[in-house]
Amino acid sequence: MNLIGLDAAGLERFFAEQDEKPFRARQVLRWIHQRGETDFGQMSDLAKALREKLAHVARVDAPVIVGDTLAADGTRKWLLKVDERNAVEAVFIPEANRGTLCVSSQAGCVLDCAFCATGKQGFNRNLSTGEIIGQLWLANRLLEGERPVSNVVMMGMGEPLLNLDNVVPALRLMLDDNAYGLSRRRVTVSTSGVIPGMDRLRDECPVALAVSLHAPNDALRDRLVPVNKKFPLKDLIAACNRYLEKAPRDFVTMEYVMLDGVNDADEHAMELVQLAKRVRCKFNLIPFNPFPASEFGRSSPERIRRFAEILQRADLTVTTRKTRGDDIAAACGQLAGEVADRTRRQATYRLKEVRA
């Protein structure tokens, strides 16, 4: 049993199966996630007999690092091998007052958003809880003595809400005071708008929510974010309002990638003003980050400034994301990793999970 992927409840069940007391779960959580220990023999507050037993029945394994790249601006990207055919990417973004880790949840992505490199490589499989939390575990070990991880965003490869069986236990570990002790406000899950997953996350582990919006109307969003054909904007806004009933923040962040001549006109901004009247939200404008074979271009700085100005004049909160790590393909929308594209499996997965 790989213990790195078990949250407190999972570890308590594991120790019950070993005829051990439930408090052992708290001890082992602290050793694994706060101290980064993988050797049971070093877990000194455990009885010697238990340490010996654990050495035979359990392990602590994170994904294997096969690439470690540092950008000129300090952004650091890791390529992590999760099996013989797939590797995913995680990105650490240092800032003056925080350190943000961008975490992947799937090998590839089934949703195939038009402007995203990950979706272009297809979908192979969900990541396990251990493979998800292992990205944070590795970052904390590798960044020891540097800026710690203070924020986590589930904005890497994949759609987190199509892998909630593994994402929710990972989130619980991030929040657990015996593990990483992060605030719910400092953990953000981003979704393209998978409404059943939004409702489930709201009920099981509400954290900050970001929605990959990218278009102010259904016709354009159908083209850019295909899942909109199943979950159109009217239903998405209603789901956002339901989520806000339990969310740790009183707004949803609407992510909006700025595509030259596609979604960046004044009339698009004015449509967003009307949309924002239906849900408490703030907008995060994201300059498009090109990738090979992309059909899109980045909106000019002046066009982005003008777009933001229209939103701000309507008393909306607007930020423009600073592009980080684009020289190492670590910027938003550029994460690709190495994925064995299973086209038939992708179609099956889409039918099963998205159309349900």
Coordinates of C-alpha atoms in Angstrom, one line a residue:
M1 CA 0.0 0.0 0.0
N2 CA 1.4 3.4 -1.0
L3 CA 0.5 5.6 2.0
I4 CA 1.3 8.9 0.3
G5 CA -2.1 8.9 -1.3
L6 CA -4.2 8.1 1.8
D7 CA -6.0 11.0 3.6
A8 CA -6.7 10.8 7.3
A9 CA -9.7 8.6 7.0
G10 CA -7.9 6.3 4.5
L11 CA -5.0 6.0 6.9
E12 CA -7.2 5.2 9.8
R13 CA -8.8 2.4 7.8
F14 CA -5.4 1.1 6.9
F15 CA -4.2 1.0 10.5
A16 CA -7.5 -0.6 11.6
E17 CA -6.7 -3.4 9.2
Q18 CA -3.3 -3.7 10.9
D19 CA -5.0 -3.9 14.3
E20 CA -3.4 -0.5 15.2
K21 CA -4.9 2.5 17.0
P22 CA -6.5 5.3 14.9
F23 CA -4.0 7.9 16.2
R24 CA -1.2 6.3 14.2
A25 CA -2.8 7.9 11.2
R26 CA -2.0 11.4 12.5
Q27 CA 1.6 10.4 13.3
V28 CA 2.2 9.0 9.9
L29 CA 0.6 11.9 8.1
R30 CA 3.0 14.3 9.9
W31 CA 6.0 12.1 9.0
I32 CA 5.1 11.8 5.3
H33 CA 3.7 15.2 4.5
Q34 CA 5.3 17.6 6.9
R35 CA 8.7 16.0 7.2
G36 CA 8.9 14.3 3.8
E37 CA 10.0 11.0 5.3
T38 CA 9.8 7.8 3.2
D39 CA 11.7 5.5 5.6
F40 CA 9.4 4.0 8.2
G41 CA 12.5 3.1 10.3
Q42 CA 13.1 6.9 10.8
M43 CA 9.6 7.5 12.2
S44 CA 10.8 7.5 15.8
D45 CA 7.5 8.0 17.6
L46 CA 6.1 4.8 16.2
A47 CA 6.7 1.5 18.1
K48 CA 9.6 -0.5 16.7
A49 CA 7.3 -3.4 15.9
L50 CA 5.0 -1.2 13.9
R51 CA 7.9 0.3 12.0
E52 CA 9.1 -3.1 11.0
K53 CA 5.6 -4.2 10.1
L54 CA 5.1 -1.1 7.9
A55 CA 8.4 -1.8 6.1
H56 CA 6.8 -5.0 4.9
V57 CA 3.3 -4.0 4.1
A58 CA 3.5 -0.3 3.0
R59 CA 5.6 2.2 1.1
V60 CA 5.8 6.0 0.5
D61 CA 6.4 6.7 -3.2
A62 CA 5.9 9.9 -5.2
P63 CA 6.0 10.2 -9.0
V64 CA 9.6 10.1 -10.5
I65 CA 11.1 13.3 -11.7
V66 CA 12.4 13.0 -15.2
G67 CA 12.7 16.7 -16.0
D68 CA 13.4 19.8 -14.0
T69 CA 13.5 23.1 -15.8
L70 CA 14.0 26.6 -14.4
A71 CA 12.8 29.7 -16.3
A72 CA 14.4 33.1 -16.4
D73 CA 11.7 34.5 -14.1
G74 CA 12.2 31.8 -11.5
T75 CA 9.3 29.6 -12.6
R76 CA 10.2 26.0 -12.2
K77 CA 8.6 23.1 -14.1
W78 CA 8.9 19.4 -13.3
L79 CA 8.1 16.6 -15.7
L80 CA 6.9 13.7 -13.5
K81 CA 6.8 10.1 -14.7
V82 CA 3.6 8.4 -13.5
D83 CA 3.9 5.1 -15.4
E84 CA 5.8 3.6 -18.3
R85 CA 3.8 5.6 -20.9
N86 CA 2.8 8.8 -19.3
A87 CA 4.4 11.8 -17.7
V88 CA 2.7 15.0 -16.4
E89 CA 3.8 18.4 -15.5
A90 CA 3.7 20.5 -12.4
V91 CA 4.8 24.2 -12.2
F92 CA 6.0 26.3 -9.2
I93 CA 5.5 30.1 -9.6
P94 CA 7.4 32.2 -7.0
E95 CA 6.1 35.6 -6.1
A96 CA 7.0 38.2 -3.5
N97 CA 4.4 37.2 -1.0
R98 CA 3.5 33.6 -2.0
G99 CA 4.6 30.5 -3.8
T100 CA 2.0 28.9 -6.1
L101 CA 2.1 25.3 -7.3
C102 CA 0.1 24.4 -10.4
V103 CA -0.9 20.7 -10.1
S104 CA -2.1 18.2 -12.7
S105 CA -5.0 15.9 -12.2
Q106 CA -5.0 13.7 -15.4
A107 CA -2.6 12.4 -18.0
G108 CA -3.9 14.4 -20.9
C109 CA -7.4 15.8 -21.0
V110 CA -10.6 14.7 -22.6
L111 CA -12.3 18.1 -23.0
D112 CA -10.1 19.3 -26.0
C113 CA -10.5 23.1 -25.4
A114 CA -9.4 24.8 -28.6
F115 CA -6.6 26.9 -27.2
C116 CA -5.0 24.4 -24.8
A117 CA -1.9 22.2 -25.5
T118 CA -2.9 19.5 -23.1
G119 CA -6.2 18.8 -24.9
K120 CA -4.5 18.4 -28.2
Q121 CA -2.6 15.3 -27.1
G122 CA -5.7 13.4 -26.1
F123 CA -6.5 11.6 -22.8
N124 CA -5.0 8.5 -21.3
R125 CA -6.0 8.2 -17.6
N126 CA -6.8 9.8 -14.3
L127 CA -4.0 10.4 -11.9
S128 CA -4.3 8.6 -8.5
T129 CA -4.5 10.5 -5.3
G130 CA -0.8 9.6 -4.6
E131 CA 0.2 11.0 -8.0
I132 CA -1.7 14.2 -7.4
I133 CA -0.6 14.9 -3.8
G134 CA 2.9 13.6 -4.8
Q135 CA 3.4 16.7 -6.9
L136 CA 3.0 18.9 -3.7
W137 CA 5.1 16.5 -1.7
L138 CA 7.9 16.6 -4.2
A139 CA 7.8 20.4 -4.5
N140 CA 8.0 20.9 -0.8
R141 CA 11.1 18.6 -0.7
L142 CA 12.8 20.2 -3.6
L143 CA 12.1 23.7 -2.5
E144 CA 13.3 23.2 1.0
G145 CA 15.2 26.3 2.1
E146 CA 13.6 28.3 -0.6
R147 CA 10.1 29.9 -0.9
P148 CA 7.5 27.4 0.4
V149 CA 4.3 26.4 -1.4
S150 CA 1.6 28.6 0.1
N151 CA -1.0 28.2 -2.6
V152 CA -2.1 25.3 -4.8
V153 CA -4.1 25.6 -8.0
M154 CA -5.5 22.6 -9.7
M155 CA -4.9 24.2 -13.1
G156 CA -2.4 21.8 -14.6
M157 CA -3.0 19.0 -17.1
G158 CA -6.5 17.6 -17.0
E159 CA -10.1 18.5 -15.8
P160 CA -10.1 18.0 -12.0
L161 CA -13.8 17.5 -11.8
L162 CA -13.7 14.4 -14.0
N163 CA -11.4 12.8 -11.4
L164 CA -13.0 13.7 -8.1
D165 CA -12.6 10.2 -6.6
N166 CA -8.9 11.0 -6.5
V167 CA -8.9 14.8 -6.4
V168 CA -11.1 15.1 -3.2
P169 CA -8.8 13.0 -1.0
A170 CA -5.8 15.0 -2.4
L171 CA -7.6 18.2 -1.5
R172 CA -8.3 16.9 2.0
L173 CA -4.6 16.2 2.5
M174 CA -3.8 19.7 1.4
L175 CA -6.2 21.1 4.0
D176 CA -5.3 18.7 6.8
D177 CA -3.4 20.4 9.7
N178 CA -1.4 17.1 10.1
A179 CA -0.3 17.3 6.5
Y180 CA 0.0 20.6 4.6
G181 CA -2.5 22.8 6.6
L182 CA -3.4 25.0 3.7
S183 CA -6.4 27.3 3.9
R184 CA -9.5 26.5 1.7
R185 CA -9.0 30.0 0.3
R186 CA -5.5 29.2 -0.8
V187 CA -6.5 26.0 -2.7
T188 CA -8.2 26.6 -6.0
V189 CA -9.8 24.1 -8.3
S190 CA -10.3 25.1 -11.9
T191 CA -13.0 23.6 -14.1
S192 CA -14.2 24.0 -17.7
G193 CA -17.7 23.8 -16.4
V194 CA -18.5 20.1 -15.5
I195 CA -21.6 20.9 -13.5
P196 CA -22.1 17.5 -11.8
G197 CA -18.5 17.8 -10.5
M198 CA -19.1 21.3 -9.3
D199 CA -22.1 20.2 -7.2
R200 CA -20.2 17.2 -5.8
L201 CA -17.1 19.4 -4.9
R202 CA -19.4 21.8 -3.2
D203 CA -20.8 19.1 -1.0
E204 CA -17.7 17.1 -0.3
C205 CA -14.8 19.6 -0.1
P206 CA -15.5 23.2 -1.1
V207 CA -12.4 25.2 -1.9
A208 CA -11.9 28.3 -4.1
L209 CA -13.4 27.8 -7.5
A210 CA -12.2 29.1 -10.9
V211 CA -14.2 28.6 -14.1
S212 CA -12.5 28.5 -17.5
L213 CA -15.1 30.7 -19.2
H214 CA -13.2 32.2 -22.2
A215 CA -16.4 33.3 -24.0
P216 CA -19.4 35.4 -23.1
N217 CA -22.0 33.5 -25.2
D218 CA -22.9 29.9 -26.0
A219 CA -22.1 30.1 -29.7
L220 CA -18.5 31.1 -29.2
R221 CA -18.0 29.0 -26.1
D222 CA -19.3 25.9 -28.0
R223 CA -16.3 26.4 -30.3
L224 CA -13.7 27.2 -27.7
V225 CA -14.8 25.0 -24.8
P226 CA -16.7 22.0 -26.2
V227 CA -18.1 20.9 -22.9
N228 CA -20.4 23.9 -23.1
K229 CA -22.5 22.0 -25.6
K230 CA -23.6 19.8 -22.7
F231 CA -23.5 22.4 -19.9
P232 CA -24.4 25.8 -21.5
L233 CA -23.8 29.1 -19.8
K234 CA -27.3 29.4 -18.2
D235 CA -26.7 26.1 -16.3
L236 CA -23.1 26.9 -15.6
I237 CA -24.0 30.2 -13.9
A238 CA -26.7 28.5 -11.9
A239 CA -24.1 25.9 -10.7
C240 CA -21.7 28.7 -9.8
N241 CA -24.4 30.3 -7.6
R242 CA -25.1 27.0 -5.9
Y243 CA -21.3 26.5 -5.3
L244 CA -21.1 30.0 -3.7
E245 CA -23.4 28.9 -0.9
K246 CA -20.6 26.8 0.6
A247 CA -17.5 28.3 -1.0
P248 CA -14.7 29.8 1.2
R249 CA -14.7 32.9 -1.0
D250 CA -17.7 35.0 -1.9
F251 CA -16.9 35.0 -5.6
V252 CA -16.0 32.7 -8.5
T253 CA -13.0 33.6 -10.6
M254 CA -13.8 33.6 -14.3
E255 CA -10.7 32.8 -16.3
Y256 CA -10.7 34.3 -19.8
V257 CA -7.9 33.7 -22.3
M258 CA -7.5 36.6 -24.7
L259 CA -7.5 35.4 -28.3
D260 CA -6.7 37.9 -31.0
G261 CA -9.8 38.6 -33.1
V262 CA -11.8 35.8 -31.5
N263 CA -13.1 36.8 -28.1
D264 CA -11.5 40.1 -27.4
A265 CA -13.8 42.7 -29.0
D266 CA -15.5 45.4 -27.1
E267 CA -18.9 43.7 -27.6
H268 CA -17.6 40.6 -25.9
A269 CA -16.6 42.6 -22.9
M270 CA -20.0 44.2 -22.8
E271 CA -21.6 40.7 -22.9
L272 CA -19.4 39.7 -19.9
V273 CA -20.7 42.8 -18.0
Q274 CA -24.3 41.4 -18.5
L275 CA -23.2 37.9 -17.5
A276 CA -21.6 39.2 -14.3
K277 CA -24.9 40.6 -13.1
R278 CA -26.1 37.0 -12.6
V279 CA -23.3 35.7 -10.4
R280 CA -20.7 37.2 -8.0
C281 CA -17.4 36.9 -9.8
K282 CA -14.1 38.5 -10.7
F283 CA -12.4 38.2 -14.0
N284 CA -8.8 37.0 -14.7
L285 CA -7.7 37.9 -18.2
I286 CA -5.0 35.6 -19.5
P287 CA -2.9 36.5 -22.5
F288 CA -2.9 33.5 -24.8
N289 CA 0.3 31.5 -24.7
P290 CA 1.1 30.0 -28.1
F291 CA 2.0 26.3 -28.6
P292 CA 3.0 24.4 -31.8
A293 CA 0.2 24.0 -34.3
S294 CA -2.1 26.4 -32.5
E295 CA -4.6 28.3 -34.7
F296 CA -4.8 31.3 -32.4
G297 CA -2.8 34.4 -31.6
R298 CA -2.4 36.6 -28.5
S299 CA -4.4 39.8 -28.2
S300 CA -2.3 42.9 -28.1
P301 CA -1.5 44.6 -24.8
E302 CA -3.6 47.6 -25.9
R303 CA -6.6 45.4 -26.7
I304 CA -6.3 43.6 -23.4
R305 CA -6.1 46.9 -21.6
R306 CA -9.2 48.2 -23.4
F307 CA -11.1 45.0 -22.7
A308 CA -10.2 45.2 -19.0
E309 CA -11.2 48.9 -18.9
I310 CA -14.7 48.1 -20.1
L311 CA -15.2 45.6 -17.3
Q312 CA -13.7 47.9 -14.7
R313 CA -16.1 50.7 -15.7
A314 CA -18.9 48.4 -14.8
D315 CA -17.4 48.1 -11.2
L316 CA -16.1 44.6 -11.9
T317 CA -12.9 43.3 -10.4
V318 CA -10.4 42.5 -13.2
T319 CA -6.8 41.2 -13.1
T320 CA -4.6 40.5 -16.0
R321 CA -2.4 37.4 -15.4
K322 CA 1.3 38.0 -15.9
T323 CA 2.7 35.5 -18.2
R324 CA 5.2 33.3 -16.3
G325 CA 7.5 30.5 -17.5
D326 CA 6.6 30.8 -21.2
D327 CA 10.3 30.4 -22.1
I328 CA 10.1 26.8 -20.8
A329 CA 6.5 26.1 -22.0
A330 CA 5.3 26.3 -18.4
A331 CA 2.7 29.1 -18.9
C332 CA -1.0 28.7 -18.8
G333 CA -2.3 26.5 -21.5
Q334 CA 1.1 25.2 -22.5
L335 CA 1.5 22.1 -20.3
A336 CA 1.7 19.0 -22.4
G337 CA 3.9 16.4 -20.6
E338 CA 4.2 13.1 -22.4
V339 CA 0.9 11.2 -22.9
A340 CA 0.1 8.0 -24.7
D341 CA -3.0 9.2 -26.7
R342 CA -5.7 6.5 -26.5
T343 CA -8.2 7.9 -29.0
R344 CA -10.8 5.2 -28.5
R345 CA -10.5 5.4 -24.8
Q346 CA -10.9 9.1 -25.0
A347 CA -14.2 8.7 -26.8
T348 CA -15.4 6.2 -24.3
Y349 CA -14.4 8.4 -21.4
R350 CA -16.2 11.4 -22.8
L351 CA -19.4 9.4 -23.3
K352 CA -19.3 8.0 -19.8
E353 CA -18.2 11.0 -17.8
V354 CA -19.3 14.2 -19.6
R355 CA -22.6 13.1 -21.0
A356 CA -23.8 11.4 -17.8

